[in-house]
Short mmCIF file of C-alpha atoms in Angstrom, two decimals:
data_model
loop_
_atom_site.label_atom_id
_atom_site.label_comp_id
_atom_site.label_asym_id
_atom_site.label_seq_id
_atom_site.Cartn_x
_atom_site.Cartn_y
_atom_site.Cartn_z
CA MET A 1371 -40.67 -10.51 -17.48
CA LYS A 1372 -39.84 -7.12 -15.98
CA ILE A 1373 -36.37 -6.58 -14.53
CA LEU A 1374 -35.50 -3.42 -12.63
CA ILE A 1375 -31.72 -2.90 -12.61
CA LEU A 1376 -30.21 -0.59 -10.00
CA VAL A 1377 -27.23 1.38 -11.32
CA PRO A 1378 -26.22 3.73 -8.47
CA ASP A 1379 -22.99 4.88 -10.14
CA GLY A 1380 -20.74 4.34 -13.14
CA VAL A 1381 -19.05 1.22 -11.75
CA GLY A 1382 -21.46 -1.28 -13.31
CA VAL A 1383 -21.84 0.41 -16.69
CA ARG A 1384 -19.09 -1.45 -18.52
CA ASN A 1385 -19.63 -4.92 -17.08
CA TYR A 1386 -23.42 -5.06 -17.18
CA LEU A 1387 -24.74 -2.41 -19.59
CA PHE A 1388 -22.00 -2.44 -22.23
CA SER A 1389 -21.69 -6.23 -22.11
CA SER A 1390 -24.22 -8.61 -23.63
CA PHE A 1391 -25.98 -9.10 -20.28
CA THR A 1392 -28.68 -6.41 -20.48
CA SER A 1393 -28.94 -6.78 -24.25
CA GLY A 1394 -29.51 -10.50 -23.77
CA LEU A 1395 -32.38 -9.88 -21.37
CA LEU A 1396 -34.01 -7.54 -23.88
CA LYS A 1397 -33.52 -9.84 -26.87
CA ALA A 1398 -35.37 -12.54 -24.98
CA GLY A 1399 -38.43 -10.29 -25.03
CA ASN A 1400 -38.18 -9.03 -21.49
CA GLU A 1401 -38.58 -5.48 -20.25
CA VAL A 1402 -35.74 -3.71 -18.43
CA LEU A 1403 -35.80 -0.48 -16.47
CA ILE A 1404 -32.47 1.10 -15.57
CA TYR A 1405 -33.06 2.80 -12.21
CA HIS A 1406 -29.95 4.91 -11.97
CA LYS A 1407 -27.97 7.78 -10.53
CA LEU A 1408 -25.91 8.47 -13.65
CA SER A 1409 -25.17 11.75 -15.37
CA GLU A 1410 -26.91 12.80 -18.55
CA SER A 1411 -23.71 12.28 -20.53
CA ALA A 1412 -23.37 8.73 -19.16
CA ILE A 1413 -26.94 7.97 -20.22
CA ASN A 1414 -26.22 9.37 -23.68
CA GLU A 1415 -23.11 7.17 -23.95
CA ILE A 1416 -25.18 4.09 -23.09
CA LYS A 1417 -27.96 5.00 -25.54
CA LYS A 1418 -25.45 5.70 -28.31
CA ASN A 1419 -23.72 2.33 -28.01
CA LYS A 1420 -26.56 0.17 -26.70
CA PRO A 1421 -29.67 1.70 -28.34
CA GLU A 1422 -31.75 -1.32 -27.36
CA ILE A 1423 -31.61 -0.07 -23.74
CA LYS A 1424 -34.36 2.53 -23.78
CA ASN A 1425 -35.94 2.79 -20.33
CA PHE A 1426 -34.16 4.95 -17.76
CA LYS A 1427 -35.42 6.50 -14.56
CA GLU A 1428 -33.36 8.53 -12.11
CA ILE A 1429 -33.16 7.44 -8.48
CA PRO A 1430 -34.35 10.25 -6.15
CA ASN A 1431 -31.76 12.00 -4.05
CA PHE A 1432 -30.96 10.13 -0.88
CA VAL A 1433 -29.44 11.77 2.17
CA GLU A 1434 -28.27 9.24 4.72
CA LYS A 1435 -29.06 10.70 8.13
CA PRO A 1436 -26.33 10.64 10.82
CA LYS A 1437 -28.06 7.91 12.81
CA ALA A 1438 -28.34 5.64 9.76
CA ARG A 1439 -24.74 6.38 8.81
CA LEU A 1440 -23.65 5.47 12.33
CA PHE A 1441 -25.46 2.13 12.15
CA ARG A 1442 -23.94 1.34 8.75
CA GLU A 1443 -20.40 2.15 9.84
CA LEU A 1444 -20.54 0.38 13.20
CA LEU A 1445 -21.93 -2.73 11.49
CA THR A 1446 -19.09 -2.62 8.98
CA TYR A 1447 -16.53 -2.36 11.77
CA ALA A 1448 -18.22 -5.14 13.77
CA ARG A 1449 -18.21 -7.46 10.76
CA LEU A 1450 -14.57 -6.68 9.99
CA LEU A 1451 -13.63 -7.65 13.54
CA ARG A 1452 -15.52 -10.92 13.16
CA ASN A 1453 -14.13 -11.53 9.66
CA GLU A 1454 -10.60 -11.09 10.96
CA LYS A 1455 -11.18 -13.95 13.38
CA ALA A 1456 -13.19 -16.15 11.03
CA LEU A 1457 -10.59 -15.89 8.27
CA GLN A 1458 -7.60 -15.71 10.65
CA ASN A 1459 -6.27 -12.81 8.63
CA LYS A 1460 -5.05 -9.66 10.39
CA THR A 1461 -5.08 -7.60 7.18
CA ILE A 1462 -8.89 -7.60 7.17
CA LEU A 1463 -8.97 -4.53 9.42
CA LYS A 1464 -6.92 -2.59 6.86
CA PHE A 1465 -10.20 -2.28 4.95
CA TRP A 1466 -11.35 -0.03 7.79
CA SER A 1467 -9.84 3.26 6.71
CA PRO A 1468 -12.57 5.91 6.95
CA SER A 1469 -11.86 9.58 6.39
CA LYS A 1470 -11.85 11.29 9.78
CA LYS A 1471 -11.47 14.86 8.57
CA GLY A 1472 -13.52 17.26 10.64
CA VAL A 1473 -14.88 17.05 14.17
CA LYS A 1474 -18.22 15.49 13.17
CA LYS A 1475 -16.57 12.61 11.34
CA LYS A 1476 -14.10 12.02 14.15
CA VAL A 1477 -16.98 11.78 16.64
CA LEU A 1478 -19.05 9.55 14.32
CA TYR A 1479 -16.23 7.07 13.76
CA PHE A 1480 -15.18 7.09 17.41
CA ILE A 1481 -18.71 6.05 18.37
CA ALA A 1482 -18.90 3.60 15.45
CA GLU A 1483 -15.71 1.87 16.59
CA MET A 1484 -16.82 1.72 20.23
CA LEU A 1485 -20.26 0.31 19.40
CA GLY A 1486 -18.90 -1.85 16.59
CA PHE A 1487 -16.58 -3.54 19.07
CA VAL A 1488 -19.55 -4.33 21.31
CA PHE A 1489 -21.72 -5.56 18.42
CA SER A 1490 -18.90 -7.81 17.20
CA LYS A 1491 -19.23 -9.94 20.33
CA SER A 1492 -22.45 -11.53 19.11
CA TYR A 1493 -23.79 -12.20 15.65
CA LEU A 1494 -27.28 -11.70 17.06
CA PHE A 1495 -26.28 -8.10 17.82
CA ILE A 1496 -25.16 -7.65 14.22
CA LYS A 1497 -28.41 -9.05 12.82
CA LYS A 1498 -30.35 -6.75 15.16
CA GLY A 1499 -28.18 -3.86 13.96
CA ASP A 1500 -29.06 -4.70 10.34
CA LYS A 1501 -32.75 -4.38 11.22
CA LEU A 1502 -32.18 -1.08 13.01
CA TYR A 1503 -30.34 0.27 9.97
CA GLU A 1504 -33.16 -0.80 7.67
CA ASN A 1505 -35.68 0.93 9.94
CA GLU A 1506 -33.68 4.15 9.84
CA ILE A 1507 -33.28 4.31 6.06
CA SER A 1508 -36.97 3.48 5.65
CA LYS A 1509 -37.69 6.91 7.17
CA SER A 1510 -35.96 8.63 4.24
CA LYS A 1511 -37.97 11.21 2.29
CA MET A 1512 -37.13 9.36 -0.93
CA ILE A 1513 -39.04 6.22 0.12
CA LYS A 1514 -42.43 7.52 -1.06
CA ARG A 1515 -41.12 8.12 -4.59
CA VAL A 1516 -39.25 4.80 -4.61
CA LYS A 1517 -42.42 3.02 -3.57
CA GLU A 1518 -44.38 4.69 -6.40
CA THR A 1519 -41.76 3.60 -8.94
CA LEU A 1520 -41.74 0.02 -7.71
CA LEU A 1521 -45.53 -0.27 -7.64
CA ASN A 1522 -45.96 1.39 -11.04
CA TYR A 1523 -43.30 -0.75 -12.71
CA ASN A 1524 -44.18 -3.93 -10.80
CA PRO A 1525 -40.89 -5.75 -11.50
CA ASP A 1526 -40.47 -9.50 -11.31
CA ILE A 1527 -37.06 -8.92 -9.78
CA VAL A 1528 -34.90 -5.99 -8.61
CA LEU A 1529 -31.20 -6.48 -9.41
CA ASN A 1530 -28.52 -4.33 -7.75
CA LEU A 1531 -25.29 -3.89 -9.72
CA HIS A 1532 -23.26 -2.49 -6.83
CA GLN A 1533 -23.74 -4.07 -3.43
CA ARG A 1534 -21.57 -1.49 -1.66
CA SER A 1535 -23.60 1.63 -2.53
CA PRO A 1536 -25.65 3.11 0.36
CA LEU A 1537 -27.92 4.69 -2.27
CA THR A 1538 -29.40 1.30 -3.12
CA ALA A 1539 -30.14 0.28 0.49
CA PRO A 1540 -33.51 2.07 0.90
CA ILE A 1541 -34.64 0.82 -2.52
CA ILE A 1542 -33.84 -2.79 -1.66
CA THR A 1543 -35.48 -2.43 1.75
CA GLU A 1544 -38.66 -1.05 0.20
CA ALA A 1545 -38.65 -3.69 -2.55
CA ARG A 1546 -38.53 -6.40 0.09
CA ASN A 1547 -41.28 -4.72 2.11
CA LEU A 1548 -43.43 -4.84 -1.04
CA ASN A 1549 -42.54 -8.52 -1.58
CA PHE A 1550 -40.60 -8.02 -4.81
CA LYS A 1551 -37.76 -10.47 -5.41
CA THR A 1552 -34.32 -8.89 -4.94
CA ALA A 1553 -30.85 -9.89 -6.09
CA THR A 1554 -27.33 -8.53 -6.22
CA VAL A 1555 -24.12 -9.29 -8.03
CA ILE A 1556 -20.92 -9.25 -5.98
CA PHE A 1557 -19.01 -6.75 -8.02
CA SER A 1558 -15.36 -7.68 -7.55
CA TRP A 1559 -13.27 -10.67 -6.51
CA ASP A 1560 -12.15 -9.05 -3.23
CA ASN A 1561 -15.48 -7.59 -2.04
CA VAL A 1562 -16.90 -10.18 0.35
CA PRO A 1563 -14.37 -9.93 3.26
CA LYS A 1564 -14.62 -6.12 3.21
CA ALA A 1565 -17.99 -6.20 5.01
CA ARG A 1566 -19.65 -3.84 2.57
CA LEU A 1567 -22.65 -5.99 1.72
CA ILE A 1568 -25.13 -3.44 3.03
CA SER A 1569 -28.50 -5.05 2.26
CA ARG A 1570 -29.89 -8.58 2.33
CA TYR A 1571 -31.32 -10.14 -0.82
CA ASP A 1572 -33.24 -13.15 -2.01
CA TYR A 1573 -30.42 -14.10 -4.39
CA TYR A 1574 -26.67 -13.48 -4.61
CA TYR A 1575 -24.70 -13.92 -7.84
CA VAL A 1576 -21.03 -14.66 -7.24
CA TRP A 1577 -17.89 -15.28 -9.30
CA SER A 1578 -16.81 -18.68 -8.06
CA GLU A 1579 -17.02 -21.50 -5.54
CA LEU A 1580 -14.39 -19.62 -3.51
CA MET A 1581 -16.60 -16.56 -3.27
CA LYS A 1582 -19.65 -18.65 -2.44
CA ASN A 1583 -17.83 -20.30 0.45
CA GLU A 1584 -16.67 -16.90 1.77
CA LEU A 1585 -20.21 -15.56 1.62
CA LYS A 1586 -21.58 -18.58 3.50
CA LEU A 1587 -18.88 -18.31 6.16
CA LEU A 1588 -19.12 -14.57 6.77
CA TYR A 1589 -22.89 -14.19 6.37
CA PRO A 1590 -24.31 -17.35 7.99
CA GLU A 1591 -27.87 -16.04 7.64
CA ILE A 1592 -27.60 -16.46 3.84
CA LEU A 1593 -28.76 -19.90 2.73
CA ASN A 1594 -26.78 -22.05 0.32
CA SER A 1595 -29.76 -22.06 -2.07
CA GLN A 1596 -29.66 -18.25 -2.29
CA ILE A 1597 -26.11 -18.15 -3.69
CA ASN A 1598 -25.57 -18.77 -7.39
CA ILE A 1599 -22.20 -19.10 -9.14
CA VAL A 1600 -22.36 -17.20 -12.44
CA GLY A 1601 -18.90 -15.69 -12.92
CA THR A 1602 -18.79 -12.09 -14.15
CA PRO A 1603 -19.35 -10.43 -17.55
CA GLN A 1604 -16.19 -8.38 -16.93
CA PHE A 1605 -13.95 -10.37 -19.27
CA GLU A 1606 -16.29 -11.24 -22.13
CA PHE A 1607 -15.05 -8.36 -24.27
CA TYR A 1608 -11.78 -10.18 -24.94
CA PHE A 1609 -13.72 -12.79 -26.91
CA ASN A 1610 -15.50 -10.29 -29.15
CA GLU A 1611 -13.59 -9.34 -32.30
CA GLU A 1612 -15.76 -6.24 -32.58
CA PHE A 1613 -13.33 -4.64 -30.15
CA TYR A 1614 -10.12 -5.68 -31.91
CA TYR A 1615 -7.89 -3.29 -33.78
CA THR A 1616 -5.27 -4.65 -36.14
CA LYS A 1617 -1.79 -4.56 -34.66
CA ASN A 1618 -0.63 -2.20 -37.39
CA TYR A 1619 -3.44 0.26 -36.64
CA PHE A 1620 -2.98 0.12 -32.87
CA PHE A 1621 0.79 0.51 -33.01
CA LYS A 1622 0.63 3.30 -35.59
CA THR A 1623 -2.04 5.19 -33.62
CA TYR A 1624 0.05 5.19 -30.45
CA ASN A 1625 3.46 5.46 -32.07
CA LEU A 1626 4.57 2.01 -30.98
CA ASP A 1627 7.35 0.02 -32.66
CA LEU A 1628 6.14 -3.15 -34.41
CA ASN A 1629 9.58 -4.70 -34.05
CA LYS A 1630 9.80 -4.44 -30.27
CA LYS A 1631 8.37 -6.54 -27.47
CA THR A 1632 5.73 -4.67 -25.49
CA LEU A 1633 5.35 -4.40 -21.72
CA CYS A 1634 2.28 -2.93 -19.99
CA PHE A 1635 2.57 -1.32 -16.57
CA SER A 1636 -0.93 -0.92 -15.14
CA GLY A 1637 -1.31 1.48 -12.25
CA ASN A 1638 -3.51 1.37 -9.16
CA ASP A 1639 -5.54 4.26 -7.79
CA SER A 1640 -4.27 6.96 -5.45
CA SER A 1641 -4.64 4.75 -2.38
CA SER A 1642 -1.51 2.95 -3.61
CA PRO A 1643 1.32 5.42 -2.91
CA TYR A 1644 4.21 3.74 -4.75
CA GLU A 1645 2.88 3.70 -8.31
CA ALA A 1646 5.09 6.53 -9.56
CA ASN A 1647 8.11 4.99 -7.79
CA TYR A 1648 7.50 1.70 -9.57
CA LEU A 1649 7.11 3.32 -12.97
CA ASN A 1650 10.34 5.23 -12.43
CA ASP A 1651 12.20 2.11 -11.27
CA ILE A 1652 11.02 0.11 -14.28
CA CYS A 1653 12.02 2.85 -16.71
CA GLU A 1654 15.38 3.36 -15.04
CA GLU A 1655 16.23 -0.34 -15.15
CA LEU A 1656 15.01 -0.89 -18.72
CA MET A 1657 17.12 2.02 -19.97
CA LYS A 1658 20.21 0.11 -18.84
CA LEU A 1659 19.47 -2.56 -21.43
CA ASP A 1660 20.82 -2.50 -24.95
CA ASP A 1661 18.35 -1.00 -27.39
CA ASP A 1662 17.80 -4.29 -29.26
CA LYS A 1663 16.82 -6.04 -26.00
CA ARG A 1664 14.80 -3.22 -24.49
CA PRO A 1665 11.00 -3.54 -24.71
CA GLN A 1666 8.69 -0.60 -25.18
CA LEU A 1667 6.37 0.22 -22.31
CA ILE A 1668 2.65 1.02 -22.35
CA PHE A 1669 1.45 2.80 -19.24
CA ARG A 1670 -2.25 2.46 -18.37
CA ARG A 1671 -3.14 4.37 -15.23
CA SER A 1672 -6.10 3.59 -12.98
CA PRO A 1673 -9.27 5.15 -14.43
CA THR A 1674 -9.73 7.26 -11.29
CA ASP A 1675 -6.12 8.41 -10.99
CA LYS A 1676 -6.14 11.92 -12.44
CA SER A 1677 -3.09 12.99 -10.43
CA ASP A 1678 0.06 14.50 -11.89
CA ARG A 1679 2.37 12.12 -10.01
CA PHE A 1680 3.52 10.40 -13.22
CA ASN A 1681 4.12 13.51 -15.34
CA LYS A 1682 7.85 13.99 -14.70
CA ILE A 1683 8.58 10.31 -15.31
CA LEU A 1684 6.56 10.18 -18.51
CA ASN A 1685 8.34 13.26 -19.78
CA LYS A 1686 11.78 11.99 -18.77
CA TYR A 1687 11.28 8.60 -20.44
CA LYS A 1688 9.10 9.65 -23.37
CA GLU A 1689 11.26 7.63 -25.78
CA LEU A 1690 10.46 4.50 -23.79
CA VAL A 1691 6.92 4.95 -22.44
CA VAL A 1692 3.63 5.43 -24.26
CA SER A 1693 0.79 6.46 -21.98
CA ILE A 1694 -2.60 5.20 -23.16
CA ASP A 1695 -4.99 6.75 -20.67
CA PRO A 1696 -8.31 5.07 -19.85
CA ASP A 1697 -11.25 6.83 -21.49
CA TRP A 1698 -13.33 7.38 -18.38
CA ARG A 1699 -15.46 10.52 -18.12
CA VAL A 1700 -15.89 12.63 -14.99
CA GLU A 1701 -18.66 15.18 -14.65
CA LYS A 1702 -17.47 18.72 -14.09
CA GLY A 1703 -17.18 19.47 -10.41
CA ASN A 1704 -17.08 15.83 -9.37
CA ASP A 1705 -14.07 14.11 -7.90
CA ALA A 1706 -12.39 11.39 -9.95
CA SER A 1707 -13.76 8.42 -8.04
CA PHE A 1708 -15.50 5.31 -9.31
CA SER A 1709 -18.78 6.63 -7.89
CA SER A 1710 -18.70 9.86 -9.91
CA SER A 1711 -17.18 8.67 -13.18
CA TYR A 1712 -18.08 6.21 -15.90
CA PRO A 1713 -16.29 4.39 -18.71
CA SER A 1714 -16.82 5.28 -22.34
CA TYR A 1715 -17.54 2.47 -24.76
CA ASN A 1716 -14.25 3.34 -26.43
CA ASP A 1717 -12.36 2.44 -23.26
CA ILE A 1718 -13.29 -1.21 -23.79
CA LYS A 1719 -11.36 -1.12 -27.06
CA LEU A 1720 -8.40 0.62 -25.42
CA LEU A 1721 -8.22 -1.99 -22.67
CA VAL A 1722 -8.76 -5.01 -24.91
CA ASN A 1723 -6.10 -3.96 -27.40
CA THR A 1724 -3.63 -2.88 -24.72
CA ILE A 1725 -3.76 -6.40 -23.30
CA LYS A 1726 -3.95 -8.10 -26.69
CA TYR A 1727 -0.78 -6.44 -27.95
CA SER A 1728 1.20 -6.46 -24.71
CA ASP A 1729 3.50 -9.44 -24.24
CA LEU A 1730 3.70 -9.02 -20.47
CA VAL A 1731 1.87 -7.07 -17.73
CA VAL A 1732 3.46 -5.68 -14.54
CA ASN A 1733 1.69 -4.15 -11.55
CA LEU A 1734 1.17 -4.15 -7.79
CA GLY A 1735 -1.45 -6.80 -7.08
CA SER A 1736 -3.91 -5.59 -9.71
CA THR A 1737 -6.83 -7.50 -11.25
CA MET A 1738 -5.18 -6.70 -14.57
CA ALA A 1739 -3.37 -9.99 -13.96
CA HIS A 1740 -6.72 -11.64 -14.71
CA ASP A 1741 -7.20 -9.59 -17.88
CA ALA A 1742 -3.77 -10.72 -19.02
CA ALA A 1743 -4.48 -14.35 -18.17
CA VAL A 1744 -7.67 -14.31 -20.26
CA LEU A 1745 -5.46 -13.83 -23.33
CA ASP A 1746 -2.80 -16.12 -21.84
CA LYS A 1747 -0.32 -13.33 -21.12
CA PRO A 1748 1.88 -13.60 -17.99
CA CYS A 1749 1.84 -11.00 -15.24
CA LEU A 1750 4.58 -9.97 -12.83
CA TYR A 1751 3.60 -8.66 -9.41
CA LEU A 1752 5.85 -6.03 -7.82
CA ASN A 1753 6.79 -7.19 -4.33
CA TYR A 1754 9.09 -4.65 -2.71
CA ASN A 1755 8.83 -1.33 -0.90
CA PRO A 1756 10.54 1.49 -2.82
CA THR A 1757 10.58 3.60 0.31
CA ILE A 1758 9.84 3.25 4.02
CA ASN A 1759 6.18 3.95 4.75
CA PRO A 1760 4.77 2.78 8.10
CA ASN A 1761 1.20 3.18 6.78
CA PHE A 1762 1.60 1.13 3.60
CA LYS A 1763 3.64 -2.03 3.26
CA VAL A 1764 3.64 -4.20 0.18
CA GLU A 1765 3.91 -7.28 2.38
CA ASP A 1766 0.45 -6.48 3.73
CA VAL A 1767 -1.06 -6.20 0.24
CA TYR A 1768 -0.34 -9.81 -0.65
CA GLU A 1769 -1.70 -10.96 2.71
CA PHE A 1770 -5.17 -9.69 1.72
CA GLN A 1771 -7.70 -12.49 1.76
CA HIS A 1772 -8.32 -12.66 -1.99
CA PHE A 1773 -4.67 -13.39 -2.69
CA GLY A 1774 -5.01 -16.63 -0.76
CA SER A 1775 -6.35 -18.04 -4.02
CA MET A 1776 -2.75 -18.01 -5.30
CA ASN A 1777 -1.48 -20.36 -2.62
CA ASN A 1778 0.50 -23.34 -3.95
CA ILE A 1779 0.28 -22.31 -7.60
CA GLU A 1780 2.45 -20.13 -9.83
CA ALA A 1781 -0.27 -17.63 -10.67
CA VAL A 1782 2.11 -14.71 -11.33
CA GLY A 1783 5.82 -14.02 -11.44
CA TRP A 1784 7.39 -11.91 -8.71
CA ILE A 1785 9.75 -8.93 -8.76
CA ASN A 1786 11.13 -8.91 -5.23
CA ASN A 1787 13.51 -5.96 -5.53
CA LYS A 1788 14.51 -3.25 -7.97
CA ASN A 1789 17.58 -5.13 -9.17
CA GLU A 1790 15.37 -7.97 -10.47
CA ILE A 1791 13.23 -5.77 -12.70
CA SER A 1792 15.14 -6.18 -15.97
CA SER A 1793 15.91 -9.88 -15.65
CA LYS A 1794 12.35 -10.80 -14.65
CA ILE A 1795 10.86 -8.72 -17.44
CA ILE A 1796 13.20 -10.19 -20.06
CA GLU A 1797 12.39 -13.69 -18.82
CA GLY A 1798 8.66 -12.99 -18.99
CA LEU A 1799 8.94 -11.57 -22.50
CA ASN A 1800 11.15 -14.29 -23.94
CA TYR A 1801 9.79 -17.31 -22.05
CA PRO A 1802 6.13 -16.53 -21.30
CA ASN A 1803 5.24 -20.19 -20.69
CA LYS A 1804 7.78 -20.44 -17.86
CA VAL A 1805 6.52 -17.38 -15.98
CA ALA A 1806 3.18 -17.54 -14.17
CA LYS A 1807 2.61 -20.94 -15.72
CA ASP A 1808 -0.51 -21.54 -13.59
CA ARG A 1809 -2.20 -18.29 -14.63
CA LYS A 1810 -5.05 -20.11 -16.38
CA LEU A 1811 -5.55 -22.38 -13.37
CA TRP A 1812 -5.74 -19.31 -11.11
CA LEU A 1813 -8.28 -17.73 -13.42
CA LYS A 1814 -10.47 -20.83 -13.20
CA LYS A 1815 -10.31 -20.71 -9.38
CA ILE A 1816 -11.34 -17.06 -9.35
CA ILE A 1817 -14.03 -17.02 -12.05
CA GLN A 1818 -16.58 -19.48 -13.36
CA HIS A 1819 -15.72 -20.73 -16.87
CA PRO A 1820 -16.30 -20.47 -19.78
CA LEU A 1821 -15.81 -16.72 -19.40
CA GLU A 1822 -17.63 -15.81 -22.59
CA LYS A 1823 -20.81 -17.47 -21.27
CA ASN A 1824 -21.06 -15.56 -17.98
CA SER A 1825 -23.48 -12.89 -19.25
CA ILE A 1826 -25.77 -15.57 -20.65
CA ASN A 1827 -25.56 -17.61 -17.44
CA LEU A 1828 -26.50 -14.61 -15.31
CA ALA A 1829 -29.36 -13.54 -17.57
CA ASN A 1830 -30.78 -17.06 -17.73
CA LEU A 1831 -30.58 -17.52 -13.98
CA ILE A 1832 -32.34 -14.22 -13.33
CA LEU A 1833 -35.14 -15.18 -15.71
CA GLU A 1834 -35.36 -18.55 -14.00
CA LYS A 1835 -35.76 -16.83 -10.61
CA CYS A 1836 -38.39 -14.51 -12.09
CA THR A 1837 -40.35 -17.51 -13.39
CA SER A 1838 -40.18 -19.35 -10.07
CA ALA A 1839 -41.32 -16.20 -8.27
CA SER A 1840 -44.38 -15.66 -10.46
#
């Protein structure tokens, strides 16, 4: 079998190329082509750590013309308006936050919002809009080269690793025009309500029954038979001892105290404005504790957060906090976003051992709660506003659709104000089975189990689809 895997950016590298997923396809005697838009250094990192992956081809440059961009954005806005009603959740429209810097962008988004409102009145309009968008991107200059690649390689299936990337849209459209089977993974647990599923595919691979039901509700044109529950390879690394350091080595390397309990504060990206406030509050409150009761704190920032907003706090509390930065690489001249950066293989070890040797994780609504739950560690969610900000309220964060999966279960513990920080942390450290006691149940709602089998499940299902298509 021949599988063409679309890798438009560094987002899918860890979960699908560094995991056993692609390796599993190759070990079964299949051929894989990585059709990518990665940097040379990212390719070298993959080859160094996964030498079995040998075939790479760069995706041609794609410039989305203004008309195509307008269609894509107005369709997103139209779907968000419909999703808000379908899900009865007013926070859905908070996912509409385009950059409107410059006159051209202001005009584009003004028109997109006006037309999107009209299109939202009928799903037939939206489906027609999808066709119009496909027609526009089919006019791209890159299509000829994409067509040559597809015909020369003749894949049994084309798999997209990032359903939100506009770069993949013309490739999927052309693959479908040529009657090649197409598929996509839904990358993250919160992606479906955000209306960023740009293309339509023959098959959709989702995390859970919850995600499948959301996809069916919000995209009624997708048939039940097209949606397959496979989980995600994202958490398989925790089950592989290849990534484990000994506690002595890890603590010695990062100057941690073997005799102290360990707390991990995991930060969100720059779109979350309170991260430095939270880190400061946690440090300030922990320093009020007696030394023998005070835990040490590991700080892991978001891989894309290269800001200096934590520097003063880390320097002020350097006796308390150890910063173990993610090992993500950014090409010179590129901004530190998930689309222009990629994880090193070493970062898997940093993440796995940070969670393995932390007794408790604290953050603002992060998926790191899932990482912690994999190793049966409790997580505390911060649930207060450190300052007044009319554009960002913590109350809105936990109203996001994906957090509805926590309803009626104790998935995490809650820190509802600054004065609770120390007591909640001490409780979580000393009585981990009493805090977030339903964390494993939540994990099973979010992701298909067993977690360590998700790569195998996905690979097998893709091969099954290839066989049925031939």
